[in-house]
Each structure stands twice: as C-alpha cells, then as structure tokens.
PDB file of C-alpha atoms in Angstrom:
ATOM      1  CA  LEU A  24     -46.152  82.932 -89.141  1.00  0.00           C
ATOM      2  CA  VAL A  25     -48.063  79.433 -89.946  1.00  0.00           C
ATOM      3  CA  ALA A  26     -48.010  76.727 -87.479  1.00  0.00           C
ATOM      4  CA  LYS A  27     -46.763  73.452 -88.641  1.00  0.00           C
ATOM      5  CA  LYS A  28     -49.407  70.619 -88.194  1.00  0.00           C
ATOM      6  CA  SER A  29     -47.808  67.620 -86.135  1.00  0.00           C
ATOM      7  CA  PRO A  30     -47.394  64.391 -87.672  1.00  0.00           C
ATOM      8  CA  SER A  31     -50.485  62.123 -87.279  1.00  0.00           C
ATOM      9  CA  LEU A  32     -49.796  59.114 -85.059  1.00  0.00           C
ATOM     10  CA  PRO A  33     -51.158  55.610 -85.366  1.00  0.00           C
ATOM     11  CA  PRO A  34     -53.856  55.253 -82.495  1.00  0.00           C
ATOM     12  CA  THR A  35     -53.066  53.417 -79.236  1.00  0.00           C
ATOM     13  CA  PRO A  36     -54.047  50.231 -78.485  1.00  0.00           C
ATOM     14  CA  ALA A  37     -56.551  52.597 -75.722  1.00  0.00           C
ATOM     15  CA  ALA A  38     -58.276  54.019 -78.880  1.00  0.00           C
ATOM     16  CA  PHE A  39     -58.781  50.724 -80.447  1.00  0.00           C
ATOM     17  CA  LYS A  40     -60.658  49.531 -77.585  1.00  0.00           C
ATOM     18  CA  PHE A  41     -62.704  52.726 -77.215  1.00  0.00           C
ATOM     19  CA  ASP A  42     -63.415  52.221 -81.192  1.00  0.00           C
ATOM     20  CA  GLU A  43     -64.233  48.679 -80.260  1.00  0.00           C
ATOM     21  CA  ARG A  44     -66.641  49.776 -77.755  1.00  0.00           C
ATOM     22  CA  ALA A  45     -68.261  52.461 -80.031  1.00  0.00           C
ATOM     23  CA  THR A  46     -68.712  49.886 -82.898  1.00  0.00           C
ATOM     24  CA  ARG A  47     -70.342  47.580 -80.525  1.00  0.00           C
ATOM     25  CA  ARG A  48     -72.936  50.045 -79.382  1.00  0.00           C
ATOM     26  CA  SER A  49     -73.652  51.229 -83.142  1.00  0.00           C
ATOM     27  CA  TYR A  50     -73.751  47.494 -84.185  1.00  0.00           C
ATOM     28  CA  THR A  51     -76.350  46.834 -81.157  1.00  0.00           C
ATOM     29  CA  HIS A  52     -78.779  49.682 -82.074  1.00  0.00           C
ATOM     30  CA  GLN A  53     -78.597  48.729 -85.963  1.00  0.00           C
ATOM     31  CA  HIS A  54     -79.178  45.442 -85.633  1.00  0.00           C
ATOM     32  CA  VAL A  55     -80.939  44.304 -82.282  1.00  0.00           C
ATOM     33  CA  SER A  56     -83.618  45.732 -80.230  1.00  0.00           C
ATOM     34  CA  VAL A  57     -82.004  45.017 -77.225  1.00  0.00           C
ATOM     35  CA  THR A  58     -78.530  46.150 -75.696  1.00  0.00           C
ATOM     36  CA  PRO A  59     -75.829  43.187 -74.512  1.00  0.00           C
ATOM     37  CA  THR A  60     -77.124  42.195 -70.985  1.00  0.00           C
ATOM     38  CA  ILE A  61     -74.110  41.416 -68.774  1.00  0.00           C
ATOM     39  CA  ALA A  62     -72.375  45.031 -70.331  1.00  0.00           C
ATOM     40  CA  SER A  63     -74.799  46.793 -68.735  1.00  0.00           C
ATOM     41  CA  ILE A  64     -74.258  45.144 -65.128  1.00  0.00           C
ATOM     42  CA  ASN A  65     -70.086  45.513 -65.756  1.00  0.00           C
ATOM     43  CA  ALA A  66     -70.655  49.083 -66.322  1.00  0.00           C
ATOM     44  CA  HIS A  67     -71.420  49.481 -62.468  1.00  0.00           C
ATOM     45  CA  PRO A  68     -68.984  47.200 -60.535  1.00  0.00           C
ATOM     46  CA  HIS A  69     -69.811  47.444 -57.057  1.00  0.00           C
ATOM     47  CA  PRO A  70     -73.850  47.662 -57.379  1.00  0.00           C
ATOM     48  CA  GLY A  71     -75.687  46.417 -54.551  1.00  0.00           C
ATOM     49  CA  LEU A  72     -76.757  42.811 -54.039  1.00  0.00           C
ATOM     50  CA  LEU A  73     -80.750  44.088 -54.549  1.00  0.00           C
ATOM     51  CA  ARG A  74     -79.852  45.752 -57.251  1.00  0.00           C
ATOM     52  CA  TYR A  75     -77.685  43.481 -59.092  1.00  0.00           C
ATOM     53  CA  LEU A  76     -80.300  40.820 -58.964  1.00  0.00           C
ATOM     54  CA  LYS A  77     -83.076  43.081 -60.164  1.00  0.00           C
ATOM     55  CA  ARG A  78     -80.786  44.131 -63.367  1.00  0.00           C
ATOM     56  CA  ALA A  79     -79.663  40.505 -63.946  1.00  0.00           C
ATOM     57  CA  ILE A  80     -83.225  39.317 -63.624  1.00  0.00           C
ATOM     58  CA  LYS A  81     -84.364  41.984 -66.005  1.00  0.00           C
ATOM     59  CA  ASP A  82     -81.803  41.219 -68.309  1.00  0.00           C
ATOM     60  CA  ILE A  83     -82.505  37.656 -68.418  1.00  0.00           C
ATOM     61  CA  PHE A  84     -86.160  38.063 -69.358  1.00  0.00           C
ATOM     62  CA  ILE A  85     -85.022  40.550 -72.230  1.00  0.00           C
ATOM     63  CA  THR A  86     -82.570  38.088 -73.642  1.00  0.00           C
ATOM     64  CA  ILE A  87     -84.946  35.297 -73.854  1.00  0.00           C
ATOM     65  CA  LYS A  88     -87.989  37.729 -75.041  1.00  0.00           C
ATOM     66  CA  ALA A  89     -85.011  38.239 -78.087  1.00  0.00           C
ATOM     67  CA  ILE A  90     -84.240  34.640 -78.503  1.00  0.00           C
ATOM     68  CA  LEU A  91     -87.863  33.827 -78.699  1.00  0.00           C
ATOM     69  CA  THR A  92     -88.378  35.968 -81.863  1.00  0.00           C
ATOM     70  CA  ASN A  93     -84.834  34.219 -83.411  1.00  0.00           C
ATOM     71  CA  LYS A  94     -86.414  31.520 -85.476  1.00  0.00           C
ATOM     72  CA  PRO A  95     -82.865  30.400 -86.310  1.00  0.00           C
ATOM     73  CA  PHE A  96     -81.780  29.953 -82.652  1.00  0.00           C
ATOM     74  CA  MET A  97     -85.194  28.533 -81.764  1.00  0.00           C
ATOM     75  CA  LEU A  98     -84.519  25.945 -84.501  1.00  0.00           C
ATOM     76  CA  LEU A  99     -80.793  25.121 -83.074  1.00  0.00           C
ATOM     77  CA  LEU A 100     -82.362  24.495 -79.490  1.00  0.00           C
ATOM     78  CA  VAL A 101     -84.372  21.977 -81.414  1.00  0.00           C
ATOM     79  CA  VAL A 102     -81.221  20.355 -82.705  1.00  0.00           C
ATOM     80  CA  SER A 103     -79.820  20.656 -79.403  1.00  0.00           C
ATOM     81  CA  GLY A 104     -82.332  19.168 -77.439  1.00  0.00           C
ATOM     82  CA  ILE A 105     -82.922  15.940 -79.537  1.00  0.00           C
ATOM     83  CA  GLY A 106     -79.289  15.347 -80.272  1.00  0.00           C
ATOM     84  CA  GLN A 107     -77.864  15.789 -76.549  1.00  0.00           C
ATOM     85  CA  GLY A 108     -81.179  14.806 -74.767  1.00  0.00           C
ATOM     86  CA  SER A 109     -81.474  11.441 -76.980  1.00  0.00           C
ATOM     87  CA  VAL A 110     -77.846  10.489 -75.402  1.00  0.00           C
ATOM     88  CA  TRP A 111     -78.591  11.102 -72.111  1.00  0.00           C
ATOM     89  CA  THR A 112     -81.915   9.226 -72.262  1.00  0.00           C
ATOM     90  CA  LEU A 113     -80.337   5.944 -73.597  1.00  0.00           C
ATOM     91  CA  GLY A 114     -77.619   6.117 -71.456  1.00  0.00           C
ATOM     92  CA  SER A 115     -80.410   6.382 -68.579  1.00  0.00           C
ATOM     93  CA  LEU A 116     -82.574   3.864 -70.071  1.00  0.00           C
ATOM     94  CA  MET A 117     -79.895   1.431 -71.908  1.00  0.00           C
ATOM     95  CA  LEU A 118     -80.395  -1.237 -69.492  1.00  0.00           C
ATOM     96  CA  GLN A 119     -83.683  -1.390 -69.167  1.00  0.00           C
ATOM     97  CA  ILE A 120     -84.106  -1.599 -73.324  1.00  0.00           C
ATOM     98  CA  VAL A 121     -81.710  -4.264 -73.917  1.00  0.00           C
ATOM     99  CA  GLN A 122     -81.624  -6.147 -70.953  1.00  0.00           C
ATOM    100  CA  PRO A 123     -84.340  -8.705 -72.905  1.00  0.00           C
ATOM    101  CA  PHE A 124     -82.177  -9.199 -75.375  1.00  0.00           C
ATOM    102  CA  GLY A 125     -79.687 -10.879 -73.127  1.00  0.00           C
ATOM    103  CA  VAL A 126     -76.935  -8.442 -72.700  1.00  0.00           C
ATOM    104  CA  SER A 127     -75.159  -8.167 -69.540  1.00  0.00           C
ATOM    105  CA  GLN A 128     -74.684  -5.318 -67.211  1.00  0.00           C
ATOM    106  CA  MET A 129     -71.126  -5.348 -67.204  1.00  0.00           C
ATOM    107  CA  SER A 130     -71.459  -5.217 -71.124  1.00  0.00           C
ATOM    108  CA  ILE A 131     -73.491  -2.035 -70.728  1.00  0.00           C
ATOM    109  CA  GLY A 132     -71.245  -0.629 -68.261  1.00  0.00           C
ATOM    110  CA  TRP A 133     -68.399  -0.561 -70.916  1.00  0.00           C
ATOM    111  CA  ILE A 134     -70.174   0.498 -73.825  1.00  0.00           C
ATOM    112  CA  GLY A 135     -71.538   3.570 -72.187  1.00  0.00           C
ATOM    113  CA  LEU A 136     -67.910   4.361 -71.042  1.00  0.00           C
ATOM    114  CA  GLY A 137     -66.580   3.925 -74.673  1.00  0.00           C
ATOM    115  CA  GLY A 138     -69.479   5.557 -76.120  1.00  0.00           C
ATOM    116  CA  GLN A 139     -68.639   8.834 -73.951  1.00  0.00           C
ATOM    117  CA  VAL A 140     -64.948   8.573 -74.541  1.00  0.00           C
ATOM    118  CA  ALA A 141     -65.482   7.985 -77.914  1.00  0.00           C
ATOM    119  CA  GLY A 142     -67.924  11.349 -78.233  1.00  0.00           C
ATOM    120  CA  GLY A 143     -65.540  13.391 -76.122  1.00  0.00           C
ATOM    121  CA  THR A 144     -62.541  12.723 -78.406  1.00  0.00           C
ATOM    122  CA  SER A 145     -64.825  13.157 -81.625  1.00  0.00           C
ATOM    123  CA  SER A 146     -66.227  16.624 -80.569  1.00  0.00           C
ATOM    124  CA  ILE A 147     -62.214  17.558 -79.806  1.00  0.00           C
ATOM    125  CA  LEU A 148     -61.401  16.880 -83.806  1.00  0.00           C
ATOM    126  CA  VAL A 149     -64.609  18.059 -84.969  1.00  0.00           C
ATOM    127  CA  GLY A 150     -63.861  21.764 -82.967  1.00  0.00           C
ATOM    128  CA  ARG A 151     -60.225  21.907 -84.583  1.00  0.00           C
ATOM    129  CA  ALA A 152     -61.823  20.968 -88.263  1.00  0.00           C
ATOM    130  CA  LEU A 153     -64.475  23.914 -87.857  1.00  0.00           C
ATOM    131  CA  SER A 154     -61.976  26.356 -86.919  1.00  0.00           C
ATOM    132  CA  ARG A 155     -60.071  25.590 -90.089  1.00  0.00           C
ATOM    133  CA  PHE A 156     -63.085  25.146 -92.725  1.00  0.00           C
ATOM    134  CA  GLN A 157     -65.726  26.942 -90.778  1.00  0.00           C
ATOM    135  CA  ASP A 158     -68.997  25.183 -92.605  1.00  0.00           C
ATOM    136  CA  TYR A 159     -71.205  24.741 -89.501  1.00  0.00           C
ATOM    137  CA  ARG A 160     -74.593  23.663 -91.400  1.00  0.00           C
ATOM    138  CA  THR A 161     -73.075  21.055 -93.593  1.00  0.00           C
ATOM    139  CA  VAL A 162     -70.853  19.352 -90.782  1.00  0.00           C
ATOM    140  CA  LEU A 163     -74.058  19.536 -88.439  1.00  0.00           C
ATOM    141  CA  LEU A 164     -76.488  18.192 -91.308  1.00  0.00           C
ATOM    142  CA  GLY A 165     -73.675  15.003 -91.328  1.00  0.00           C
ATOM    143  CA  LEU A 166     -73.473  14.422 -87.967  1.00  0.00           C
ATOM    144  CA  SER A 167     -77.358  14.613 -87.270  1.00  0.00           C
ATOM    145  CA  ILE A 168     -77.975  11.901 -90.140  1.00  0.00           C
ATOM    146  CA  GLY A 169     -75.255   9.435 -89.006  1.00  0.00           C
ATOM    147  CA  ALA A 170     -76.628   9.670 -85.748  1.00  0.00           C
ATOM    148  CA  ALA A 171     -80.400   8.714 -86.642  1.00  0.00           C
ATOM    149  CA  VAL A 172     -78.755   6.068 -88.963  1.00  0.00           C
ATOM    150  CA  SER A 173     -76.630   4.566 -85.674  1.00  0.00           C
ATOM    151  CA  VAL A 174     -80.000   4.090 -83.937  1.00  0.00           C
ATOM    152  CA  MET A 175     -81.813   1.735 -86.656  1.00  0.00           C
ATOM    153  CA  PRO A 176     -79.851  -1.039 -87.295  1.00  0.00           C
ATOM    154  CA  PHE A 177     -80.498  -2.415 -83.541  1.00  0.00           C
ATOM    155  CA  PRO A 178     -84.340  -2.205 -83.588  1.00  0.00           C
ATOM    156  CA  THR A 179     -84.311  -3.408 -87.575  1.00  0.00           C
ATOM    157  CA  VAL A 180     -82.513  -6.781 -87.092  1.00  0.00           C
ATOM    158  CA  ALA A 181     -84.517  -7.277 -83.674  1.00  0.00           C
ATOM    159  CA  VAL A 182     -88.051  -6.999 -85.203  1.00  0.00           C
ATOM    160  CA  ILE A 183     -87.170  -9.060 -88.436  1.00  0.00           C
ATOM    161  CA  MET A 184     -85.138 -11.981 -86.662  1.00  0.00           C
ATOM    162  CA  ASP A 185     -87.769 -12.099 -84.028  1.00  0.00           C
ATOM    163  CA  GLY A 186     -90.750 -12.270 -86.629  1.00  0.00           C
ATOM    164  CA  HIS A 187     -89.045 -15.374 -88.098  1.00  0.00           C
ATOM    165  CA  ASP A 188     -88.816 -16.604 -84.851  1.00  0.00           C
ATOM    166  CA  SER A 189     -84.967 -16.788 -84.719  1.00  0.00           C
ATOM    167  CA  PRO A 190     -84.267 -14.328 -81.682  1.00  0.00           C
ATOM    168  CA  VAL A 191     -80.874 -12.238 -81.869  1.00  0.00           C
ATOM    169  CA  SER A 192     -78.510 -14.085 -79.525  1.00  0.00           C
ATOM    170  CA  ALA A 193     -77.151 -12.340 -76.902  1.00  0.00           C
ATOM    171  CA  PRO A 194     -73.509 -11.700 -78.433  1.00  0.00           C
ATOM    172  CA  VAL A 195     -75.238 -10.240 -81.565  1.00  0.00           C
ATOM    173  CA  ALA A 196     -77.622  -7.838 -79.510  1.00  0.00           C
ATOM    174  CA  THR A 197     -74.176  -6.741 -77.599  1.00  0.00           C
ATOM    175  CA  ALA A 198     -72.295  -5.835 -80.409  1.00  0.00           C
ATOM    176  CA  LEU A 199     -75.437  -4.198 -81.961  1.00  0.00           C
ATOM    177  CA  THR A 200     -75.874  -2.052 -78.686  1.00  0.00           C
ATOM    178  CA  ALA A 201     -72.363  -0.956 -79.059  1.00  0.00           C
ATOM    179  CA  VAL A 202     -72.449   0.206 -82.372  1.00  0.00           C
ATOM    180  CA  LEU A 203     -75.563   1.892 -81.492  1.00  0.00           C
ATOM    181  CA  TYR A 204     -74.463   3.692 -78.560  1.00  0.00           C
ATOM    182  CA  VAL A 205     -70.948   4.311 -79.845  1.00  0.00           C
ATOM    183  CA  GLY A 206     -71.995   5.573 -82.861  1.00  0.00           C
ATOM    184  CA  LEU A 207     -74.954   7.886 -81.278  1.00  0.00           C
ATOM    185  CA  CYS A 208     -72.199   9.296 -79.120  1.00  0.00           C
ATOM    186  CA  VAL A 209     -69.768  10.163 -81.692  1.00  0.00           C
ATOM    187  CA  CYS A 210     -72.509  11.761 -83.791  1.00  0.00           C
ATOM    188  CA  SER A 211     -74.734  13.824 -81.027  1.00  0.00           C
ATOM    189  CA  VAL A 212     -71.673  14.781 -78.899  1.00  0.00           C
ATOM    190  CA  SER A 213     -69.905  16.150 -82.064  1.00  0.00           C
ATOM    191  CA  GLN A 214     -72.643  18.369 -82.241  1.00  0.00           C
ATOM    192  CA  CYS A 215     -71.548  20.420 -78.919  1.00  0.00           C
ATOM    193  CA  PRO A 216     -68.995  22.520 -80.314  1.00  0.00           C
ATOM    194  CA  ILE A 217     -70.904  23.476 -83.549  1.00  0.00           C
ATOM    195  CA  ILE A 218     -74.019  24.412 -81.543  1.00  0.00           C
ATOM    196  CA  PHE A 219     -72.477  26.393 -79.242  1.00  0.00           C
ATOM    197  CA  GLU A 220     -70.887  28.625 -81.958  1.00  0.00           C
ATOM    198  CA  LEU A 221     -73.945  29.017 -83.802  1.00  0.00           C
ATOM    199  CA  GLY A 222     -75.634  29.558 -80.841  1.00  0.00           C
ATOM    200  CA  VAL A 223     -72.910  32.462 -80.083  1.00  0.00           C
ATOM    201  CA  GLU A 224     -73.089  33.933 -83.583  1.00  0.00           C
ATOM    202  CA  MET A 225     -76.882  34.115 -84.187  1.00  0.00           C
ATOM    203  CA  SER A 226     -77.481  35.386 -80.678  1.00  0.00           C
ATOM    204  CA  PHE A 227     -74.585  38.131 -81.170  1.00  0.00           C
ATOM    205  CA  PRO A 228     -74.854  40.676 -79.357  1.00  0.00           C
ATOM    206  CA  LEU A 229     -76.760  39.059 -76.530  1.00  0.00           C
ATOM    207  CA  SER A 230     -74.713  37.740 -73.474  1.00  0.00           C
ATOM    208  CA  GLU A 231     -73.024  34.660 -73.819  1.00  0.00           C
ATOM    209  CA  GLU A 232     -73.689  33.912 -70.390  1.00  0.00           C
ATOM    210  CA  ILE A 233     -77.510  33.672 -70.882  1.00  0.00           C
ATOM    211  CA  THR A 234     -77.460  32.101 -74.265  1.00  0.00           C
ATOM    212  CA  SER A 235     -74.884  28.992 -73.423  1.00  0.00           C
ATOM    213  CA  PRO A 236     -76.856  27.908 -70.412  1.00  0.00           C
ATOM    214  CA  ILE A 237     -80.179  28.119 -72.231  1.00  0.00           C
ATOM    215  CA  ILE A 238     -78.813  25.737 -75.208  1.00  0.00           C
ATOM    216  CA  MET A 239     -77.579  23.546 -72.402  1.00  0.00           C
ATOM    217  CA  TRP A 240     -80.929  23.617 -70.633  1.00  0.00           C
ATOM    218  CA  THR A 241     -83.145  22.277 -73.631  1.00  0.00           C
ATOM    219  CA  PRO A 242     -81.504  18.957 -73.542  1.00  0.00           C
ATOM    220  CA  SER A 243     -81.641  18.373 -70.198  1.00  0.00           C
ATOM    221  CA  VAL A 244     -85.623  19.232 -69.909  1.00  0.00           C
ATOM    222  CA  LEU A 245     -86.023  16.908 -72.902  1.00  0.00           C
ATOM    223  CA  SER A 246     -84.362  14.210 -71.430  1.00  0.00           C
ATOM    224  CA  LEU A 247     -86.279  14.199 -68.319  1.00  0.00           C
ATOM    225  CA  ALA A 248     -89.511  14.370 -70.363  1.00  0.00           C
ATOM    226  CA  MET A 249     -88.329  11.147 -72.423  1.00  0.00           C
ATOM    227  CA  ILE A 250     -87.184   9.427 -69.400  1.00  0.00           C
ATOM    228  CA  GLN A 251     -90.168   9.238 -67.940  1.00  0.00           C
ATOM    229  CA  LEU A 252     -92.459   8.899 -71.018  1.00  0.00           C
ATOM    230  CA  LEU A 253     -90.125   6.193 -72.727  1.00  0.00           C
ATOM    231  CA  GLY A 254     -89.871   4.709 -68.923  1.00  0.00           C
ATOM    232  CA  TYR A 255     -93.428   4.306 -68.714  1.00  0.00           C
ATOM    233  CA  PHE A 256     -93.667   2.563 -72.208  1.00  0.00           C
ATOM    234  CA  LEU A 257     -91.050  -0.191 -71.348  1.00  0.00           C
ATOM    235  CA  THR A 258     -92.776  -0.549 -67.634  1.00  0.00           C
ATOM    236  CA  ASP A 259     -90.813  -2.503 -65.177  1.00  0.00           C
ATOM    237  CA  ASN A 260     -90.996  -5.705 -67.017  1.00  0.00           C
ATOM    238  CA  PRO A 261     -89.788  -4.348 -70.408  1.00  0.00           C
ATOM    239  CA  THR A 262     -89.957  -6.800 -73.425  1.00  0.00           C
ATOM    240  CA  ARG A 263     -87.967  -7.381 -76.531  1.00  0.00           C
ATOM    241  CA  GLU A 264     -90.759  -5.592 -78.975  1.00  0.00           C
ATOM    242  CA  ARG A 265     -90.776  -2.540 -76.290  1.00  0.00           C
ATOM    243  CA  GLY A 266     -87.020  -2.334 -76.678  1.00  0.00           C
ATOM    244  CA  ALA A 267     -86.810  -2.548 -80.106  1.00  0.00           C
ATOM    245  CA  TYR A 268     -90.068   0.489 -80.690  1.00  0.00           C
ATOM    246  CA  THR A 269     -88.056   2.490 -78.065  1.00  0.00           C
ATOM    247  CA  PHE A 270     -85.089   2.954 -80.447  1.00  0.00           C
ATOM    248  CA  PHE A 271     -87.336   3.546 -83.448  1.00  0.00           C
ATOM    249  CA  ILE A 272     -88.781   5.798 -81.154  1.00  0.00           C
ATOM    250  CA  VAL A 273     -85.294   7.719 -80.630  1.00  0.00           C
ATOM    251  CA  GLY A 274     -84.549   7.396 -84.319  1.00  0.00           C
ATOM    252  CA  GLY A 275     -87.782   9.234 -85.242  1.00  0.00           C
ATOM    253  CA  LEU A 276     -86.846  11.994 -83.155  1.00  0.00           C
ATOM    254  CA  MET A 277     -83.307  12.067 -84.787  1.00  0.00           C
ATOM    255  CA  LEU A 278     -85.112  12.586 -88.156  1.00  0.00           C
ATOM    256  CA  VAL A 279     -86.741  15.529 -86.582  1.00  0.00           C
ATOM    257  CA  SER A 280     -83.735  17.023 -85.752  1.00  0.00           C
ATOM    258  CA  VAL A 281     -82.351  16.717 -89.216  1.00  0.00           C
ATOM    259  CA  MET A 282     -85.156  18.505 -91.056  1.00  0.00           C
ATOM    260  CA  ALA A 283     -84.556  21.153 -88.353  1.00  0.00           C
ATOM    261  CA  ILE A 284     -81.086  21.299 -89.565  1.00  0.00           C
ATOM    262  CA  TRP A 285     -82.302  21.414 -92.790  1.00  0.00           C
ATOM    263  CA  LEU A 286     -84.295  24.539 -92.567  1.00  0.00           C
ATOM    264  CA  LEU A 287     -81.936  26.212 -90.416  1.00  0.00           C
ATOM    265  CA  ARG A 288     -80.611  29.420 -92.162  1.00  0.00           C
ATOM    266  CA  PRO A 289     -77.655  30.475 -89.954  1.00  0.00           C
ATOM    267  CA  SER A 290     -77.012  34.290 -89.252  1.00  0.00           C
ATOM    268  CA  TYR A 291     -73.155  34.948 -88.560  1.00  0.00           C
ATOM    269  CA  ASN A 292     -73.476  38.041 -86.895  1.00  0.00           C
ATOM    270  CA  ARG A 293     -70.244  38.044 -84.636  1.00  0.00           C
ATOM    271  CA  ARG A 294     -68.297  37.366 -87.477  1.00  0.00           C
ATOM    272  CA  ASP A 295     -69.784  39.994 -89.676  1.00  0.00           C
ATOM    273  CA  TYR A 296     -68.965  42.260 -86.626  1.00  0.00           C
ATOM    274  CA  GLU A 297     -65.188  41.353 -86.243  1.00  0.00           C
ATOM    275  CA  LEU A 298     -64.858  41.473 -89.821  1.00  0.00           C
ATOM    276  CA  GLY A 299     -65.864  45.171 -89.915  1.00  0.00           C
ATOM    277  CA  HIS A 300     -64.121  46.078 -86.757  1.00  0.00           C
ATOM    278  CA  ASP A 301     -60.894  44.417 -88.044  1.00  0.00           C
ATOM    279  CA  ALA A 302     -61.308  46.553 -91.430  1.00  0.00           C
ATOM    280  CA  LYS A 303     -61.550  49.557 -89.522  1.00  0.00           C
ATOM    281  CA  VAL A 304     -58.602  48.824 -87.246  1.00  0.00           C
ATOM    282  CA  ARG A 305     -56.448  48.061 -90.411  1.00  0.00           C
ATOM    283  CA  ALA A 306     -57.758  51.225 -91.803  1.00  0.00           C
ATOM    284  CA  SER A 307     -56.967  53.255 -88.644  1.00  0.00           C
ATOM    285  CA  VAL A 308     -53.084  51.941 -88.811  1.00  0.00           C
ATOM    286  CA  ALA A 309     -52.909  52.624 -92.120  1.00  0.00           C
ATOM    287  CA  GLY A 310     -54.135  56.456 -91.859  1.00  0.00           C
ATOM    288  CA  ILE A 311     -56.852  55.607 -93.968  1.00  0.00           C
ATOM    289  CA  PRO A 312     -60.201  57.794 -93.257  1.00  0.00           C
ATOM    290  CA  VAL A 313     -62.909  55.391 -91.857  1.00  0.00           C
ATOM    291  CA  ILE A 314     -66.320  56.194 -93.764  1.00  0.00           C
ATOM    292  CA  LYS A 315     -69.062  55.884 -91.102  1.00  0.00           C
TER     293      LYS A 315
END
C-alpha cells in the first residue's frame, strides 16, 4: 500500500514568527558585523542585575562602535544636532539677543509659545505626509533650507538699517523676531519625525532603544556648547550689532546642515528587510517554495 501524502496546510502564525526571527538573524549576519543589542538581553528575561548591566553596557559600546563607522548616520547626527540645537539655543538666548532692539519680554514669551505650537503642529502634518510619500531626503532638505532662510531676514534688515542711521524700531523688530523664530521652529521641529525614521532605517538591525537616544543627545550637547559660546559672545550687556551677528552665526550653522543633507545618501535597511519578509510570507501562504 502506498501511503497518501497528507495535504499541506498554510503555515500557522507561530511559523511566521519563527520565519521572521530566522530571516532577521540571516539579514544581520549578511549585512552588519554586530547583532541586535536588546534582543540578546530579551533572550534571558530574568538575568541577575550585575549580569544585566554588563550585557547592557557591552551592547551600548558595540552599537556606538557600529554607528561611528556608519557615515550616513553620522551625517544625520549633524543634521539633528544643528537643527534642534539651534532652536533650543535661540529659545534660551532670545531675550538676550533681541532686547537691545526694544522687543519686550512679554512679546518674546508669546513668540516662543507660538513657535513651539507651530512646530509641533507642523511636525504632525509632515509625519503624515511622509507615511504616504516616503521621500525622506527631499523633504528634509527643503525643511533645512527653510530653517536657514528664516534666520536671515532679521539680521540682514538690522545691519542694513543700522548702517544707514535708521535703526529698526521696536514693532518692526518684534515682527521680524516672530517671523524668525516661528519659521525656525516650523522647519526645524518638523525634521524630528524624518530624522528618527531615517535613523531607524539606516541603523537597522541595531537596537532602536540605543540609536534613538543618541539622536536626541546630539542636539542637547550641541545646544549646551552653543549657549555657552554665544552667551560669552553677547556678554552681559549685548549690543544690537552682536545680536544681529549671533543670528548670522546660527544661519551659517544651518547652511552646514543643508550641506550635510545634500551629501546624505540614506540606506533603507529596515524597509528592505520588511519587503523581503513580506514576500516570503506571501509565498508561504500560496504554497510557493521559497528560494533561500
């Protein structure tokens, strides 16, 4: 008697999960020299505290070493540091910069609030647009150029008018400050969802729990340095000239960010992995042999 071959059934969800893990391991060994960091910790859910700390510290150093050799990711850190760091720096020094122009403290407070609300709202809209069009680099480049342009009108008008012995009046300075800071917040804060998405894409399969905080630490460190240096440049008694040149310095940094994005050639590692995995799942459901 010849035994009948039992009909093949579609793989179960557990099989999909197993296949995903196998595919991720295969992708990791083929494309990067380090394995996902937190995954190794999750493999042992109840380690001792000392063992956990040793493993976590080791994984952090492995991830940082891998990031330092990832040139596109380093360029992305430059973009993140300058874009977000400039907003935080000007937010901290705005009163010191524009007070010589006659802008009141209450006006500066309302301008700061308006800039943060506008930036947060625009970042949501940009995030939704990206999920549809997925053109990260072009949108990021446009926002970076917009941030650089928004910084320039105030110092340009101030230098020209002061040079012709017709100083900028307080109402005009207030309006220029509002245009500068709100435009900077809209263009710089809206870069956040793009930068985080690109960071995850380019650093995959490294752990997001480590790469994402590194993206946030960069503007914090740069902002701290800029506040100290520009604060020293402005002195305790800032002048109109020093205030205008402070804006020019920030605008120059924005141009560096534009150049970094221009040189950026992002790799979409996570997207490639997901597309490859989805193709394997569809082939498995259809009963088509998957070529490994």
